[in-house]
Amino acid sequence: MSELVFFSGTMDCGKSTLALQIEHNRSTRGLQGMIFTRNDRAGEGRLSSRLGLVTDAVEARDGFDFHSHLVRHLTAGGRTDYVIVDEAQFLTPDQIDQLARIVDDLGMDVFAFGIATDFRTRLFPGSQRLMELADRIEVLQVEALCWCGARATHNARTVGGKMVVEGAQVVVGDVGEPTAEVGYEVLCRRHHRRRLTAAGARAGALSPDVLPVDAPTAPHMR
Ligand SMILES: [Zn+2]
């Protein structure tokens, strides 16, 4: 039975690396995959991992129809045994429905990789639809770590180095680029709620005016 599988995790948890590993494992067994992505850090039509691996992919723009694309490919004599979709949080709910149709009507496994929640801790619409439709959800256990060493479960957006909790849901940026205007950082929930990034914690350690990281907070601050 073919399956729609949603591999979910924070930024920096190794999703794209796993996507490339699945592609490698299957292609070395003679299977043919169709790879899709959207807004990859390496640019259009590329699926890249932070460890430096990269492969070509089909860019799924606004209005792109996954199901029609596969049907056209098969009708033209192409072969596809399975489908990989990276950055699936950026897809619309309709596009996720198309992925389910590929599984059910075309009999292909679809492996979708994405971040569950945005920088405000809200589900991306595409990720919500994947949770509703997926046969299986795998929460990735290659754990990203907060600067404090705790498991990082939340994505923070920084603008000019400061953590923000308002703004458009999708602004492309990456973790580990502190000089970028818009950046991202993974945090534990505690530090996401306190809006305390690594840079903020460093500044706080130098300034007596800022609440120490491990100081108990008053109830109204929780
Ligand atoms: Zn933390």
PDB file of C-alpha atoms and ligand atoms in Angstrom:
ATOM      1  CA  MET A   1       0.000   0.000   0.000  1.00  0.00           C
ATOM      2  CA  SER A   2       1.352   3.386  -0.916  1.00  0.00           C
ATOM      3  CA  GLU A   3       1.440   6.065   1.744  1.00  0.00           C
ATOM      4  CA  LEU A   4       1.455   9.795   2.304  1.00  0.00           C
ATOM      5  CA  VAL A   5       4.078  10.356   4.998  1.00  0.00           C
ATOM      6  CA  PHE A   6       4.704  13.699   6.670  1.00  0.00           C
ATOM      7  CA  PHE A   7       8.197  14.105   8.134  1.00  0.00           C
ATOM      8  CA  SER A   8       7.941  17.029  10.469  1.00  0.00           C
ATOM      9  CA  GLY A   9      10.451  18.927  12.562  1.00  0.00           C
ATOM     10  CA  THR A  10      11.896  22.325  13.342  1.00  0.00           C
ATOM     11  CA  MET A  11      14.244  24.184  11.052  1.00  0.00           C
ATOM     12  CA  ASP A  12      17.749  22.739  11.243  1.00  0.00           C
ATOM     13  CA  CYS A  13      16.562  19.254  12.289  1.00  0.00           C
ATOM     14  CA  GLY A  14      17.896  17.480   9.205  1.00  0.00           C
ATOM     15  CA  LYS A  15      14.716  17.197   7.122  1.00  0.00           C
ATOM     16  CA  SER A  16      16.361  17.886   3.777  1.00  0.00           C
ATOM     17  CA  THR A  17      19.232  15.561   4.649  1.00  0.00           C
ATOM     18  CA  LEU A  18      16.728  12.771   5.301  1.00  0.00           C
ATOM     19  CA  ALA A  19      14.883  13.601   2.065  1.00  0.00           C
ATOM     20  CA  LEU A  20      18.155  13.200   0.152  1.00  0.00           C
ATOM     21  CA  GLN A  21      18.923   9.969   2.043  1.00  0.00           C
ATOM     22  CA  ILE A  22      15.538   8.484   1.075  1.00  0.00           C
ATOM     23  CA  GLU A  23      16.155   9.538  -2.525  1.00  0.00           C
ATOM     24  CA  HIS A  24      19.596   7.894  -2.427  1.00  0.00           C
ATOM     25  CA  ASN A  25      18.331   4.645  -0.865  1.00  0.00           C
ATOM     26  CA  ARG A  26      15.529   4.236  -3.386  1.00  0.00           C
ATOM     27  CA  SER A  27      17.412   5.312  -6.495  1.00  0.00           C
ATOM     28  CA  THR A  28      20.218   2.852  -5.725  1.00  0.00           C
ATOM     29  CA  ARG A  29      17.560   0.141  -5.702  1.00  0.00           C
ATOM     30  CA  GLY A  30      16.544   1.157  -9.211  1.00  0.00           C
ATOM     31  CA  LEU A  31      13.487   3.192  -8.279  1.00  0.00           C
ATOM     32  CA  GLN A  32      12.772   6.554  -9.895  1.00  0.00           C
ATOM     33  CA  GLY A  33      11.739   9.488  -7.783  1.00  0.00           C
ATOM     34  CA  MET A  34      10.205  12.837  -8.657  1.00  0.00           C
ATOM     35  CA  ILE A  35      11.528  15.536  -6.341  1.00  0.00           C
ATOM     36  CA  PHE A  36       9.739  18.792  -5.617  1.00  0.00           C
ATOM     37  CA  THR A  37      10.656  21.718  -3.459  1.00  0.00           C
ATOM     38  CA  ARG A  38       9.822  25.342  -2.922  1.00  0.00           C
ATOM     39  CA  ASN A  39      12.053  28.205  -1.766  1.00  0.00           C
ATOM     40  CA  ASP A  40      15.051  26.001  -1.056  1.00  0.00           C
ATOM     41  CA  ARG A  41      18.077  27.829   0.352  1.00  0.00           C
ATOM     42  CA  ALA A  42      20.129  26.784  -2.700  1.00  0.00           C
ATOM     43  CA  GLY A  43      17.743  28.537  -5.124  1.00  0.00           C
ATOM     44  CA  GLU A  44      14.981  27.533  -7.518  1.00  0.00           C
ATOM     45  CA  GLY A  45      14.803  23.951  -8.696  1.00  0.00           C
ATOM     46  CA  ARG A  46      17.260  22.664  -6.111  1.00  0.00           C
ATOM     47  CA  LEU A  47      16.910  20.545  -3.006  1.00  0.00           C
ATOM     48  CA  SER A  48      19.847  21.059  -0.699  1.00  0.00           C
ATOM     49  CA  SER A  49      20.827  19.978   2.769  1.00  0.00           C
ATOM     50  CA  ARG A  50      22.814  21.862   5.324  1.00  0.00           C
ATOM     51  CA  LEU A  51      25.462  19.127   5.120  1.00  0.00           C
ATOM     52  CA  GLY A  52      26.271  20.210   1.583  1.00  0.00           C
ATOM     53  CA  LEU A  53      24.382  17.695  -0.535  1.00  0.00           C
ATOM     54  CA  VAL A  54      22.248  19.009  -3.363  1.00  0.00           C
ATOM     55  CA  THR A  55      20.094  17.602  -6.154  1.00  0.00           C
ATOM     56  CA  ASP A  56      17.844  18.949  -8.895  1.00  0.00           C
ATOM     57  CA  ALA A  57      14.172  19.324  -8.112  1.00  0.00           C
ATOM     58  CA  VAL A  58      10.988  20.690  -9.640  1.00  0.00           C
ATOM     59  CA  GLU A  59      10.080  24.061  -8.160  1.00  0.00           C
ATOM     60  CA  ALA A  60       6.441  24.044  -6.953  1.00  0.00           C
ATOM     61  CA  ARG A  61       5.310  27.612  -7.477  1.00  0.00           C
ATOM     62  CA  ASP A  62       1.942  29.170  -6.625  1.00  0.00           C
ATOM     63  CA  GLY A  63      -0.797  27.401  -8.560  1.00  0.00           C
ATOM     64  CA  PHE A  64       1.400  24.409  -9.382  1.00  0.00           C
ATOM     65  CA  ASP A  65      -0.640  21.197  -9.661  1.00  0.00           C
ATOM     66  CA  PHE A  66       1.324  18.177  -8.425  1.00  0.00           C
ATOM     67  CA  HIS A  67      -1.243  15.631  -9.572  1.00  0.00           C
ATOM     68  CA  SER A  68      -1.513  17.051 -13.116  1.00  0.00           C
ATOM     69  CA  HIS A  69       2.263  17.286 -13.351  1.00  0.00           C
ATOM     70  CA  LEU A  70       2.614  13.575 -12.512  1.00  0.00           C
ATOM     71  CA  VAL A  71      -0.210  12.551 -14.854  1.00  0.00           C
ATOM     72  CA  ARG A  72       1.383  14.521 -17.732  1.00  0.00           C
ATOM     73  CA  HIS A  73       4.741  12.939 -16.981  1.00  0.00           C
ATOM     74  CA  LEU A  74       3.303   9.408 -16.967  1.00  0.00           C
ATOM     75  CA  THR A  75       1.174  10.039 -20.067  1.00  0.00           C
ATOM     76  CA  ALA A  76       4.294  11.171 -21.922  1.00  0.00           C
ATOM     77  CA  GLY A  77       5.881   7.824 -21.143  1.00  0.00           C
ATOM     78  CA  GLY A  78       7.841   8.927 -18.090  1.00  0.00           C
ATOM     79  CA  ARG A  79       8.304   6.758 -15.067  1.00  0.00           C
ATOM     80  CA  THR A  80       7.944   7.728 -11.424  1.00  0.00           C
ATOM     81  CA  ASP A  81       7.859   5.289  -8.520  1.00  0.00           C
ATOM     82  CA  TYR A  82       7.744   7.690  -5.602  1.00  0.00           C
ATOM     83  CA  VAL A  83       7.542  11.394  -4.832  1.00  0.00           C
ATOM     84  CA  ILE A  84       9.573  13.557  -2.446  1.00  0.00           C
ATOM     85  CA  VAL A  85       8.346  17.015  -1.485  1.00  0.00           C
ATOM     86  CA  ASP A  86      10.599  19.268   0.584  1.00  0.00           C
ATOM     87  CA  GLU A  87       9.560  22.553   2.225  1.00  0.00           C
ATOM     88  CA  ALA A  88       5.982  21.257   2.227  1.00  0.00           C
ATOM     89  CA  GLN A  89       4.934  23.871   4.796  1.00  0.00           C
ATOM     90  CA  PHE A  90       4.948  26.413   1.952  1.00  0.00           C
ATOM     91  CA  LEU A  91       2.301  24.524  -0.054  1.00  0.00           C
ATOM     92  CA  THR A  92      -1.387  25.359  -0.043  1.00  0.00           C
ATOM     93  CA  PRO A  93      -3.954  22.944   1.444  1.00  0.00           C
ATOM     94  CA  ASP A  94      -5.154  22.262  -2.125  1.00  0.00           C
ATOM     95  CA  GLN A  95      -1.659  21.202  -3.133  1.00  0.00           C
ATOM     96  CA  ILE A  96      -1.543  18.797  -0.168  1.00  0.00           C
ATOM     97  CA  ASP A  97      -4.836  17.310  -1.377  1.00  0.00           C
ATOM     98  CA  GLN A  98      -3.155  16.749  -4.749  1.00  0.00           C
ATOM     99  CA  LEU A  99      -0.402  14.803  -2.986  1.00  0.00           C
ATOM    100  CA  ALA A 100      -3.027  12.543  -1.373  1.00  0.00           C
ATOM    101  CA  ARG A 101      -4.545  11.950  -4.829  1.00  0.00           C
ATOM    102  CA  ILE A 102      -1.133  10.905  -6.142  1.00  0.00           C
ATOM    103  CA  VAL A 103      -0.975   8.282  -3.387  1.00  0.00           C
ATOM    104  CA  ASP A 104      -4.537   7.043  -3.827  1.00  0.00           C
ATOM    105  CA  ASP A 105      -5.015   7.278  -7.600  1.00  0.00           C
ATOM    106  CA  LEU A 106      -1.496   6.766  -8.929  1.00  0.00           C
ATOM    107  CA  GLY A 107      -0.313   4.346  -6.249  1.00  0.00           C
ATOM    108  CA  MET A 108       2.909   6.172  -5.406  1.00  0.00           C
ATOM    109  CA  ASP A 109       4.462   6.798  -2.015  1.00  0.00           C
ATOM    110  CA  VAL A 110       4.683  10.509  -1.256  1.00  0.00           C
ATOM    111  CA  PHE A 111       7.227  11.648   1.327  1.00  0.00           C
ATOM    112  CA  ALA A 112       6.585  15.227   2.408  1.00  0.00           C
ATOM    113  CA  PHE A 113       9.072  17.125   4.568  1.00  0.00           C
ATOM    114  CA  GLY A 114       8.227  20.304   6.383  1.00  0.00           C
ATOM    115  CA  ILE A 115       8.224  22.498   9.406  1.00  0.00           C
ATOM    116  CA  ALA A 116       5.010  22.164  11.415  1.00  0.00           C
ATOM    117  CA  THR A 117       4.728  25.629  12.940  1.00  0.00           C
ATOM    118  CA  ASP A 118       5.802  29.110  11.951  1.00  0.00           C
ATOM    119  CA  PHE A 119       7.734  31.721  13.949  1.00  0.00           C
ATOM    120  CA  ARG A 120       4.542  32.634  15.834  1.00  0.00           C
ATOM    121  CA  THR A 121       4.085  28.964  16.863  1.00  0.00           C
ATOM    122  CA  ARG A 122       1.057  28.630  14.528  1.00  0.00           C
ATOM    123  CA  LEU A 123       0.660  25.725  12.118  1.00  0.00           C
ATOM    124  CA  PHE A 124       1.433  26.461   8.481  1.00  0.00           C
ATOM    125  CA  PRO A 125      -1.745  25.761   6.434  1.00  0.00           C
ATOM    126  CA  GLY A 126       0.130  23.191   4.338  1.00  0.00           C
ATOM    127  CA  SER A 127       1.435  21.413   7.424  1.00  0.00           C
ATOM    128  CA  GLN A 128      -1.995  21.429   9.020  1.00  0.00           C
ATOM    129  CA  ARG A 129      -3.461  19.788   5.910  1.00  0.00           C
ATOM    130  CA  LEU A 130      -0.674  17.200   5.957  1.00  0.00           C
ATOM    131  CA  MET A 131      -1.496  16.336   9.568  1.00  0.00           C
ATOM    132  CA  GLU A 132      -5.135  15.928   8.549  1.00  0.00           C
ATOM    133  CA  LEU A 133      -4.424  13.722   5.529  1.00  0.00           C
ATOM    134  CA  ALA A 134      -1.169  11.859   6.132  1.00  0.00           C
ATOM    135  CA  ASP A 135      -1.207   8.098   6.592  1.00  0.00           C
ATOM    136  CA  ARG A 136       1.750   8.534   8.908  1.00  0.00           C
ATOM    137  CA  ILE A 137       3.492  11.430  10.641  1.00  0.00           C
ATOM    138  CA  GLU A 138       7.122  11.077  11.623  1.00  0.00           C
ATOM    139  CA  VAL A 139       8.476  13.674  14.023  1.00  0.00           C
ATOM    140  CA  LEU A 140      12.164  13.869  13.248  1.00  0.00           C
ATOM    141  CA  GLN A 141      14.365  12.989  16.144  1.00  0.00           C
ATOM    142  CA  VAL A 142      17.604  14.405  14.801  1.00  0.00           C
ATOM    143  CA  GLU A 143      17.243  17.007  17.444  1.00  0.00           C
ATOM    144  CA  ALA A 144      18.108  20.603  16.924  1.00  0.00           C
ATOM    145  CA  LEU A 145      19.254  22.289  20.105  1.00  0.00           C
ATOM    146  CA  CYS A 146      18.424  25.640  21.639  1.00  0.00           C
ATOM    147  CA  TRP A 147      21.419  27.757  22.705  1.00  0.00           C
ATOM    148  CA  CYS A 148      20.668  26.630  26.307  1.00  0.00           C
ATOM    149  CA  GLY A 149      21.171  22.988  25.315  1.00  0.00           C
ATOM    150  CA  ALA A 150      17.502  21.999  25.598  1.00  0.00           C
ATOM    151  CA  ARG A 151      15.695  20.375  22.686  1.00  0.00           C
ATOM    152  CA  ALA A 152      14.692  23.080  20.203  1.00  0.00           C
ATOM    153  CA  THR A 153      11.017  22.706  19.385  1.00  0.00           C
ATOM    154  CA  HIS A 154      10.150  26.174  18.049  1.00  0.00           C
ATOM    155  CA  ASN A 155      11.267  28.411  15.195  1.00  0.00           C
ATOM    156  CA  ALA A 156      12.092  32.021  15.953  1.00  0.00           C
ATOM    157  CA  ARG A 157      12.357  34.784  13.355  1.00  0.00           C
ATOM    158  CA  THR A 158      14.784  37.624  13.886  1.00  0.00           C
ATOM    159  CA  VAL A 159      14.711  40.968  12.110  1.00  0.00           C
ATOM    160  CA  GLY A 160      17.895  42.973  12.455  1.00  0.00           C
ATOM    161  CA  GLY A 161      18.997  40.530  15.160  1.00  0.00           C
ATOM    162  CA  LYS A 162      15.862  40.921  17.320  1.00  0.00           C
ATOM    163  CA  MET A 163      13.247  38.207  17.702  1.00  0.00           C
ATOM    164  CA  VAL A 164       9.831  39.152  16.305  1.00  0.00           C
ATOM    165  CA  VAL A 165       6.425  37.502  16.683  1.00  0.00           C
ATOM    166  CA  GLU A 166       4.504  39.472  14.060  1.00  0.00           C
ATOM    167  CA  GLY A 167       4.815  39.673  10.298  1.00  0.00           C
ATOM    168  CA  ALA A 168       4.035  37.686   7.167  1.00  0.00           C
ATOM    169  CA  GLN A 169       3.969  33.928   7.681  1.00  0.00           C
ATOM    170  CA  VAL A 170       6.403  33.223   4.871  1.00  0.00           C
ATOM    171  CA  VAL A 171       9.616  35.234   4.669  1.00  0.00           C
ATOM    172  CA  VAL A 172      12.472  33.239   3.248  1.00  0.00           C
ATOM    173  CA  GLY A 173      15.573  33.171   5.395  1.00  0.00           C
ATOM    174  CA  ASP A 174      17.793  30.636   7.051  1.00  0.00           C
ATOM    175  CA  VAL A 175      19.274  29.717  10.374  1.00  0.00           C
ATOM    176  CA  GLY A 176      22.902  30.535  11.018  1.00  0.00           C
ATOM    177  CA  GLU A 177      22.955  33.781   9.038  1.00  0.00           C
ATOM    178  CA  PRO A 178      23.117  36.392  11.797  1.00  0.00           C
ATOM    179  CA  THR A 179      24.018  39.209   9.408  1.00  0.00           C
ATOM    180  CA  ALA A 180      20.907  38.700   7.268  1.00  0.00           C
ATOM    181  CA  GLU A 181      18.076  41.192   7.760  1.00  0.00           C
ATOM    182  CA  VAL A 182      15.616  38.335   8.350  1.00  0.00           C
ATOM    183  CA  GLY A 183      17.035  35.267  10.032  1.00  0.00           C
ATOM    184  CA  TYR A 184      15.781  32.245  11.905  1.00  0.00           C
ATOM    185  CA  GLU A 185      16.884  30.470  15.036  1.00  0.00           C
ATOM    186  CA  VAL A 186      15.560  27.347  16.709  1.00  0.00           C
ATOM    187  CA  LEU A 187      14.734  27.653  20.396  1.00  0.00           C
ATOM    188  CA  CYS A 188      13.191  25.616  23.188  1.00  0.00           C
ATOM    189  CA  ARG A 189       9.648  26.683  24.038  1.00  0.00           C
ATOM    190  CA  ARG A 190      10.756  28.465  27.198  1.00  0.00           C
ATOM    191  CA  HIS A 191      13.142  30.729  25.358  1.00  0.00           C
ATOM    192  CA  HIS A 192      10.756  31.208  22.466  1.00  0.00           C
ATOM    193  CA  ARG A 193       8.149  32.460  24.926  1.00  0.00           C
ATOM    194  CA  ARG A 194      10.708  34.745  26.586  1.00  0.00           C
ATOM    195  CA  ARG A 195      11.983  35.862  23.168  1.00  0.00           C
ATOM    196  CA  LEU A 196      15.505  35.108  24.259  1.00  0.00           C
ATOM    197  CA  THR A 197      17.791  34.241  21.356  1.00  0.00           C
ATOM    198  CA  ALA A 198      21.452  33.236  21.642  1.00  0.00           C
ATOM    199  CA  ALA A 199      22.512  36.829  20.923  1.00  0.00           C
ATOM    200  CA  GLY A 200      20.054  38.110  23.532  1.00  0.00           C
ATOM    201  CA  ALA A 201      21.375  35.655  26.092  1.00  0.00           C
ATOM    202  CA  ARG A 202      24.956  36.745  25.405  1.00  0.00           C
ATOM    203  CA  ALA A 203      23.993  40.394  25.757  1.00  0.00           C
ATOM    204  CA  GLY A 204      22.053  39.575  28.928  1.00  0.00           C
ATOM    205  CA  ALA A 205      25.070  37.870  30.467  1.00  0.00           C
ATOM    206  CA  LEU A 206      27.021  41.106  30.004  1.00  0.00           C
ATOM    207  CA  SER A 207      24.301  43.431  31.261  1.00  0.00           C
ATOM    208  CA  PRO A 208      23.035  43.477  34.841  1.00  0.00           C
ATOM    209  CA  ASP A 209      19.801  45.104  33.668  1.00  0.00           C
ATOM    210  CA  VAL A 210      18.569  42.079  31.787  1.00  0.00           C
ATOM    211  CA  LEU A 211      16.878  39.171  33.506  1.00  0.00           C
ATOM    212  CA  PRO A 212      19.377  36.332  33.953  1.00  0.00           C
ATOM    213  CA  VAL A 213      18.505  33.306  31.867  1.00  0.00           C
ATOM    214  CA  ASP A 214      17.750  30.927  34.692  1.00  0.00           C
ATOM    215  CA  ALA A 215      16.151  33.369  37.095  1.00  0.00           C
ATOM    216  CA  PRO A 216      12.619  32.417  38.059  1.00  0.00           C
ATOM    217  CA  THR A 217      10.045  34.588  36.357  1.00  0.00           C
ATOM    218  CA  ALA A 218       7.133  36.229  38.089  1.00  0.00           C
ATOM    219  CA  PRO A 219       3.771  34.561  37.333  1.00  0.00           C
ATOM    220  CA  HIS A 220       2.693  37.453  35.087  1.00  0.00           C
ATOM    221  CA  MET A 221       5.693  36.809  32.839  1.00  0.00           C
ATOM    222  CA  ARG A 222       4.900  33.180  32.196  1.00  0.00           C
TER     223      ARG A 222
HETATM  224 ZN    ZN B   1      16.400  27.265  25.537  1.00  0.00          ZN
END
